[in-house]
Amino acid sequence: MSAHVQVVESRSPWAGGISPFGVSWQKLMMWIFILSDAFIFGSFLVSYATSRASVGTWVDTGKVFALHIGGTEVPLLLIAIMTFILVSSSGTMALAVANAYERNKRATVRYLTLTILLGLTFVGCQAYEWTHLIVDYGVRPWWNPFGPPQFGAYFFTLTGFHGLHVLSGVIYLAVIARQVARGVYDRRGSYEAVEVAGLYWHFVDLIWVFIFTMFYLF
């Protein structure tokens, strides 16, 4: 009888060593992190939408974030380029994961490197954007020359928090790429770490789509 009880307990999902959701603990923890982080970004965006609705007249983001090319003002050109870069990085990340499934080490490293370079390019564009607004226009979290003072606070909070995620993701992917190149996952017999990193990177890309839509377009 006691032996039977022992067998039943060892097969219990909560007995230890077995994931109750049928996934590895690394992937489960990443999903929990993504969910909690989504709540934080969601709170920021809801706060922004509430403040903007209560203010009435808002800043013309098309003019603030326009680039001047050949004397012509092109609204949101830099933001459109940044969005294209980040969406493209999502594609290269997907290719890295696909090649990781095939255990193609060289291709996995190549696409991870491309993703890292695109991420760094995005961060560089964001650094230019911040420098332009701070130095040329004197924008601060508590003041700006364009309209409601809340604009500066939300701009630096939303883009800064997201930019920190992108930079952290670049470092994360660099570590994963190094591990792949050294054959660590070949020896382990699993490339799941690449897929887990891909979950984080796709989340960062998705959040940018929401920021781009809510903050820059409307």
CSV table of N, CA and C in Angstrom, one decimal, residues 13-124:
chain,number,residue,atom,x,y,z
A,13,PRO,N,2.0,16.2,-10.4
A,13,PRO,CA,2.7,17.4,-11.1
A,13,PRO,C,3.4,18.3,-10.1
A,14,TRP,N,3.0,18.3,-8.8
A,14,TRP,CA,3.7,19.2,-7.9
A,14,TRP,C,4.6,18.4,-7.0
A,15,ALA,N,5.0,17.2,-7.4
A,15,ALA,CA,5.9,16.4,-6.5
A,15,ALA,C,7.3,16.8,-6.7
A,16,GLY,N,7.6,17.7,-7.7
A,16,GLY,CA,9.0,18.1,-7.9
A,16,GLY,C,9.6,17.4,-9.1
A,17,GLY,N,10.3,18.2,-9.9
A,17,GLY,CA,11.0,17.7,-11.0
A,17,GLY,C,10.1,17.5,-12.3
A,18,ILE,N,8.8,17.8,-12.1
A,18,ILE,CA,7.9,17.8,-13.3
A,18,ILE,C,7.2,19.1,-13.4
A,19,SER,N,7.3,19.7,-14.6
A,19,SER,CA,6.6,21.0,-14.8
A,19,SER,C,5.1,20.8,-14.9
A,20,PRO,N,4.3,21.5,-14.2
A,20,PRO,CA,2.8,21.3,-14.2
A,20,PRO,C,2.3,21.8,-15.6
A,21,PHE,N,3.0,22.6,-16.3
A,21,PHE,CA,2.5,23.1,-17.6
A,21,PHE,C,3.2,22.4,-18.8
A,22,GLY,N,4.0,21.4,-18.6
A,22,GLY,CA,4.6,20.6,-19.6
A,22,GLY,C,5.7,21.4,-20.4
A,23,VAL,N,6.3,22.4,-19.7
A,23,VAL,CA,7.4,23.1,-20.3
A,23,VAL,C,8.6,23.2,-19.3
A,24,SER,N,9.7,23.5,-19.8
A,24,SER,CA,10.9,23.6,-18.9
A,24,SER,C,10.7,24.8,-18.0
A,25,TRP,N,11.4,24.8,-16.9
A,25,TRP,CA,11.3,25.9,-15.9
A,25,TRP,C,11.9,27.2,-16.5
A,26,GLN,N,12.9,27.1,-17.4
A,26,GLN,CA,13.4,28.3,-18.1
A,26,GLN,C,12.3,29.0,-18.9
A,27,LYS,N,11.6,28.2,-19.7
A,27,LYS,CA,10.6,28.8,-20.5
A,27,LYS,C,9.4,29.3,-19.7
A,28,LEU,N,9.0,28.6,-18.7
A,28,LEU,CA,8.0,29.0,-17.8
A,28,LEU,C,8.3,30.3,-17.1
A,29,MET,N,9.5,30.4,-16.6
A,29,MET,CA,9.9,31.7,-15.9
A,29,MET,C,10.0,32.9,-16.9
A,30,MET,N,10.4,32.6,-18.1
A,30,MET,CA,10.4,33.7,-19.1
A,30,MET,C,9.0,34.2,-19.3
A,31,TRP,N,8.0,33.2,-19.5
A,31,TRP,CA,6.6,33.6,-19.7
A,31,TRP,C,6.1,34.4,-18.5
A,32,ILE,N,6.4,34.0,-17.3
A,32,ILE,CA,6.0,34.8,-16.1
A,32,ILE,C,6.6,36.2,-16.1
A,33,PHE,N,7.9,36.3,-16.5
A,33,PHE,CA,8.5,37.6,-16.6
A,33,PHE,C,7.8,38.5,-17.6
A,34,ILE,N,7.6,37.9,-18.8
A,34,ILE,CA,6.9,38.6,-19.8
A,34,ILE,C,5.5,39.1,-19.4
A,35,LEU,N,4.8,38.3,-18.7
A,35,LEU,CA,3.5,38.7,-18.2
A,35,LEU,C,3.5,39.8,-17.2
A,36,SER,N,4.4,39.7,-16.3
A,36,SER,CA,4.6,40.8,-15.3
A,36,SER,C,5.1,42.1,-15.9
A,37,ASP,N,6.0,42.0,-16.9
A,37,ASP,CA,6.5,43.2,-17.6
A,37,ASP,C,5.4,43.8,-18.4
A,38,ALA,N,4.5,43.0,-19.0
A,38,ALA,CA,3.4,43.5,-19.8
A,38,ALA,C,2.5,44.3,-19.0
A,39,PHE,N,2.3,43.9,-17.7
A,39,PHE,CA,1.5,44.7,-16.8
A,39,PHE,C,2.1,46.1,-16.5
A,40,ILE,N,3.4,46.1,-16.4
A,40,ILE,CA,4.1,47.4,-16.2
A,40,ILE,C,3.9,48.3,-17.4
A,41,PHE,N,4.2,47.8,-18.5
A,41,PHE,CA,4.1,48.6,-19.8
A,41,PHE,C,2.6,49.0,-20.0
A,42,GLY,N,1.7,48.1,-19.7
A,42,GLY,CA,0.3,48.4,-19.8
A,42,GLY,C,-0.1,49.5,-18.9
A,43,SER,N,0.4,49.5,-17.7
A,43,SER,CA,0.1,50.6,-16.7
A,43,SER,C,0.6,51.9,-17.2
A,44,PHE,N,1.8,52.0,-17.8
A,44,PHE,CA,2.4,53.2,-18.3
A,44,PHE,C,1.5,53.7,-19.5
A,45,LEU,N,1.1,52.8,-20.4
A,45,LEU,CA,0.3,53.2,-21.5
A,45,LEU,C,-1.1,53.7,-21.1
A,46,VAL,N,-1.7,53.0,-20.1
A,46,VAL,CA,-3.0,53.5,-19.7
A,46,VAL,C,-2.9,54.8,-19.0
A,47,SER,N,-1.9,55.0,-18.2
A,47,SER,CA,-1.6,56.3,-17.6
A,47,SER,C,-1.5,57.4,-18.6
A,48,TYR,N,-0.7,57.1,-19.7
A,48,TYR,CA,-0.5,58.1,-20.7
A,48,TYR,C,-1.8,58.4,-21.4
A,49,ALA,N,-2.6,57.4,-21.8
A,49,ALA,CA,-3.8,57.6,-22.5
A,49,ALA,C,-4.8,58.5,-21.6
A,50,THR,N,-4.8,58.2,-20.3
A,50,THR,CA,-5.7,59.0,-19.4
A,50,THR,C,-5.2,60.4,-19.3
A,51,SER,N,-3.9,60.6,-19.2
A,51,SER,CA,-3.4,62.0,-19.1
A,51,SER,C,-3.7,62.8,-20.4
A,52,ARG,N,-3.5,62.1,-21.5
A,52,ARG,CA,-3.7,62.8,-22.7
A,52,ARG,C,-5.2,63.2,-22.9
A,53,ALA,N,-6.0,62.3,-22.6
A,53,ALA,CA,-7.5,62.5,-22.7
A,53,ALA,C,-7.9,63.7,-21.8
A,54,SER,N,-7.3,63.8,-20.6
A,54,SER,CA,-7.7,64.8,-19.7
A,54,SER,C,-7.1,66.2,-20.1
A,55,VAL,N,-6.0,66.2,-20.8
A,55,VAL,CA,-5.4,67.5,-21.1
A,55,VAL,C,-6.1,68.2,-22.3
A,56,GLY,N,-6.5,67.4,-23.3
A,56,GLY,CA,-7.3,68.0,-24.4
A,56,GLY,C,-6.3,68.2,-25.6
A,57,THR,N,-5.6,69.3,-25.7
A,57,THR,CA,-4.7,69.6,-26.7
A,57,THR,C,-3.4,69.0,-26.4
A,58,TRP,N,-2.9,68.2,-27.4
A,58,TRP,CA,-1.6,67.5,-27.1
A,58,TRP,C,-0.5,68.0,-28.1
A,59,VAL,N,0.6,67.4,-27.9
A,59,VAL,CA,1.8,67.8,-28.8
A,59,VAL,C,1.6,67.2,-30.2
A,60,ASP,N,2.0,67.9,-31.2
A,60,ASP,CA,2.0,67.4,-32.6
A,60,ASP,C,3.2,66.6,-32.8
A,61,THR,N,3.2,65.3,-32.5
A,61,THR,CA,4.3,64.4,-32.6
A,61,THR,C,4.9,64.3,-34.0
A,62,GLY,N,4.0,64.6,-35.0
A,62,GLY,CA,4.5,64.5,-36.4
A,62,GLY,C,5.5,65.6,-36.7
A,63,LYS,N,5.4,66.8,-36.0
A,63,LYS,CA,6.4,67.8,-36.2
A,63,LYS,C,7.6,67.7,-35.3
A,64,VAL,N,7.3,67.2,-34.1
A,64,VAL,CA,8.4,67.1,-33.1
A,64,VAL,C,9.4,66.1,-33.5
A,65,PHE,N,8.9,65.0,-34.1
A,65,PHE,CA,9.8,63.9,-34.5
A,65,PHE,C,10.0,63.8,-36.0
A,66,ALA,N,9.9,64.9,-36.6
A,66,ALA,CA,10.1,65.0,-38.1
A,66,ALA,C,11.6,65.1,-38.4
A,67,LEU,N,12.0,64.6,-39.5
A,67,LEU,CA,13.4,64.8,-40.0
A,67,LEU,C,13.4,65.7,-41.2
A,68,HIS,N,14.4,66.6,-41.4
A,68,HIS,CA,14.4,67.5,-42.5
A,68,HIS,C,15.4,67.0,-43.5
A,69,ILE,N,14.9,66.6,-44.7
A,69,ILE,CA,15.7,66.1,-45.8
A,69,ILE,C,15.6,67.0,-47.0
A,70,GLY,N,16.7,67.6,-47.4
A,70,GLY,CA,16.7,68.5,-48.5
A,70,GLY,C,15.7,69.6,-48.4
A,71,GLY,N,15.6,70.2,-47.2
A,71,GLY,CA,14.7,71.3,-46.9
A,71,GLY,C,13.2,70.8,-46.8
A,72,THR,N,12.9,69.6,-46.9
A,72,THR,CA,11.6,69.1,-46.7
A,72,THR,C,11.4,68.4,-45.4
A,73,GLU,N,10.3,68.7,-44.7
A,73,GLU,CA,10.0,68.1,-43.4
A,73,GLU,C,9.3,66.8,-43.6
A,74,VAL,N,9.8,65.7,-43.1
A,74,VAL,CA,9.2,64.4,-43.3
A,74,VAL,C,8.8,63.9,-41.9
A,75,PRO,N,7.5,63.9,-41.6
A,75,PRO,CA,7.0,63.6,-40.3
A,75,PRO,C,7.3,62.1,-39.9
A,76,LEU,N,7.8,62.0,-38.7
A,76,LEU,CA,8.0,60.6,-38.1
A,76,LEU,C,8.9,59.7,-38.9
A,77,LEU,N,9.8,60.3,-39.7
A,77,LEU,CA,10.6,59.4,-40.5
A,77,LEU,C,11.6,58.6,-39.7
A,78,LEU,N,12.2,59.2,-38.7
A,78,LEU,CA,13.1,58.5,-37.8
A,78,LEU,C,12.4,57.4,-37.1
A,79,ILE,N,11.2,57.7,-36.6
A,79,ILE,CA,10.4,56.7,-35.8
A,79,ILE,C,10.1,55.5,-36.7
A,80,ALA,N,9.7,55.8,-38.0
A,80,ALA,CA,9.4,54.8,-38.9
A,80,ALA,C,10.6,53.9,-39.2
A,81,ILE,N,11.8,54.5,-39.3
A,81,ILE,CA,13.0,53.7,-39.5
A,81,ILE,C,13.3,52.8,-38.3
A,82,MET,N,13.1,53.4,-37.1
A,82,MET,CA,13.3,52.6,-35.9
A,82,MET,C,12.4,51.4,-35.9
A,83,THR,N,11.1,51.7,-36.2
A,83,THR,CA,10.1,50.6,-36.2
A,83,THR,C,10.5,49.5,-37.2
A,84,PHE,N,10.9,49.9,-38.4
A,84,PHE,CA,11.4,48.9,-39.4
A,84,PHE,C,12.5,48.1,-38.9
A,85,ILE,N,13.5,48.8,-38.3
A,85,ILE,CA,14.7,48.1,-37.8
A,85,ILE,C,14.3,47.0,-36.7
A,86,LEU,N,13.4,47.4,-35.8
A,86,LEU,CA,13.0,46.5,-34.7
A,86,LEU,C,12.2,45.3,-35.3
A,87,VAL,N,11.3,45.6,-36.2
A,87,VAL,CA,10.4,44.5,-36.8
A,87,VAL,C,11.3,43.6,-37.6
A,88,SER,N,12.3,44.1,-38.3
A,88,SER,CA,13.3,43.3,-39.0
A,88,SER,C,14.1,42.4,-38.1
A,89,SER,N,14.4,42.9,-36.9
A,89,SER,CA,15.2,42.1,-35.9
A,89,SER,C,14.3,41.0,-35.4
A,90,SER,N,13.0,41.2,-35.4
A,90,SER,CA,12.1,40.1,-35.0
A,90,SER,C,12.2,38.9,-36.0
A,91,GLY,N,12.3,39.3,-37.3
A,91,GLY,CA,12.5,38.3,-38.3
A,91,GLY,C,13.8,37.5,-38.2
A,92,THR,N,14.9,38.2,-38.0
A,92,THR,CA,16.2,37.6,-37.8
A,92,THR,C,16.2,36.7,-36.6
A,93,MET,N,15.5,37.1,-35.5
A,93,MET,CA,15.5,36.3,-34.3
A,93,MET,C,14.7,35.0,-34.6
A,94,ALA,N,13.6,35.1,-35.4
A,94,ALA,CA,12.8,33.9,-35.7
A,94,ALA,C,13.7,32.9,-36.5
A,95,LEU,N,14.5,33.5,-37.4
A,95,LEU,CA,15.4,32.6,-38.2
A,95,LEU,C,16.5,32.0,-37.3
A,96,ALA,N,16.9,32.7,-36.3
A,96,ALA,CA,17.9,32.1,-35.4
A,96,ALA,C,17.3,31.0,-34.6
A,97,VAL,N,16.0,31.1,-34.2
A,97,VAL,CA,15.4,30.0,-33.5
A,97,VAL,C,15.1,28.8,-34.4
A,98,ALA,N,14.7,29.1,-35.6
A,98,ALA,CA,14.5,28.0,-36.6
A,98,ALA,C,15.7,27.2,-36.8
A,99,ASN,N,16.9,27.9,-37.0
A,99,ASN,CA,18.1,27.2,-37.2
A,99,ASN,C,18.6,26.5,-35.9
A,100,ALA,N,18.2,27.1,-34.8
A,100,ALA,CA,18.6,26.4,-33.5
A,100,ALA,C,17.8,25.1,-33.4
A,101,TYR,N,16.6,25.0,-33.8
A,101,TYR,CA,15.8,23.8,-33.9
A,101,TYR,C,16.6,22.7,-34.7
A,102,GLU,N,17.2,23.2,-35.8
A,102,GLU,CA,17.9,22.3,-36.7
A,102,GLU,C,19.3,22.0,-36.2
A,103,ARG,N,19.7,22.6,-35.1
A,103,ARG,CA,21.0,22.5,-34.6
A,103,ARG,C,22.1,22.9,-35.5
A,104,ASN,N,21.8,24.0,-36.3
A,104,ASN,CA,22.7,24.6,-37.2
A,104,ASN,C,23.4,25.7,-36.5
A,105,LYS,N,24.6,25.4,-35.9
A,105,LYS,CA,25.3,26.3,-35.0
A,105,LYS,C,25.7,27.6,-35.8
A,106,ARG,N,26.3,27.4,-36.9
A,106,ARG,CA,26.8,28.6,-37.7
A,106,ARG,C,25.7,29.5,-38.1
A,107,ALA,N,24.6,29.0,-38.6
A,107,ALA,CA,23.5,29.9,-39.0
A,107,ALA,C,22.8,30.5,-37.8
A,108,THR,N,22.7,29.8,-36.7
A,108,THR,CA,22.1,30.4,-35.5
A,108,THR,C,22.9,31.6,-35.0
A,109,VAL,N,24.3,31.4,-35.0
A,109,VAL,CA,25.1,32.5,-34.5
A,109,VAL,C,25.0,33.7,-35.5
A,110,ARG,N,24.9,33.4,-36.8
A,110,ARG,CA,24.8,34.5,-37.8
A,110,ARG,C,23.6,35.3,-37.6
A,111,TYR,N,22.4,34.6,-37.4
A,111,TYR,CA,21.2,35.4,-37.3
A,111,TYR,C,21.1,36.0,-35.9
A,112,LEU,N,21.7,35.4,-34.9
A,112,LEU,CA,21.7,36.1,-33.6
A,112,LEU,C,22.6,37.4,-33.7
A,113,THR,N,23.7,37.3,-34.4
A,113,THR,CA,24.5,38.5,-34.6
A,113,THR,C,23.8,39.6,-35.3
A,114,LEU,N,23.1,39.2,-36.4
A,114,LEU,CA,22.3,40.2,-37.1
A,114,LEU,C,21.2,40.9,-36.2
A,115,THR,N,20.6,40.1,-35.4
A,115,THR,CA,19.6,40.6,-34.4
A,115,THR,C,20.3,41.6,-33.5
A,116,ILE,N,21.4,41.2,-33.0
A,116,ILE,CA,22.2,42.1,-32.1
A,116,ILE,C,22.5,43.4,-32.8
A,117,LEU,N,23.0,43.4,-34.0
A,117,LEU,CA,23.3,44.6,-34.7
A,117,LEU,C,22.1,45.5,-35.0
A,118,LEU,N,21.0,44.9,-35.3
A,118,LEU,CA,19.8,45.6,-35.5
A,118,LEU,C,19.3,46.3,-34.2
A,119,GLY,N,19.5,45.5,-33.1
A,119,GLY,CA,19.1,46.1,-31.8
A,119,GLY,C,20.0,47.3,-31.4
A,120,LEU,N,21.3,47.1,-31.7
A,120,LEU,CA,22.2,48.2,-31.4
A,120,LEU,C,21.9,49.5,-32.3
A,121,THR,N,21.5,49.2,-33.5
A,121,THR,CA,21.1,50.3,-34.4
A,121,THR,C,19.9,51.0,-33.9
A,122,PHE,N,18.9,50.3,-33.4
A,122,PHE,CA,17.7,50.9,-32.8
A,122,PHE,C,18.1,51.7,-31.6
A,123,VAL,N,19.0,51.2,-30.7
A,123,VAL,CA,19.4,52.0,-29.5
A,123,VAL,C,20.1,53.2,-30.0
A,124,GLY,N,21.0,53.1,-31.0
A,124,GLY,CA,21.7,54.3,-31.5
A,124,GLY,C,20.7,55.4,-32.0
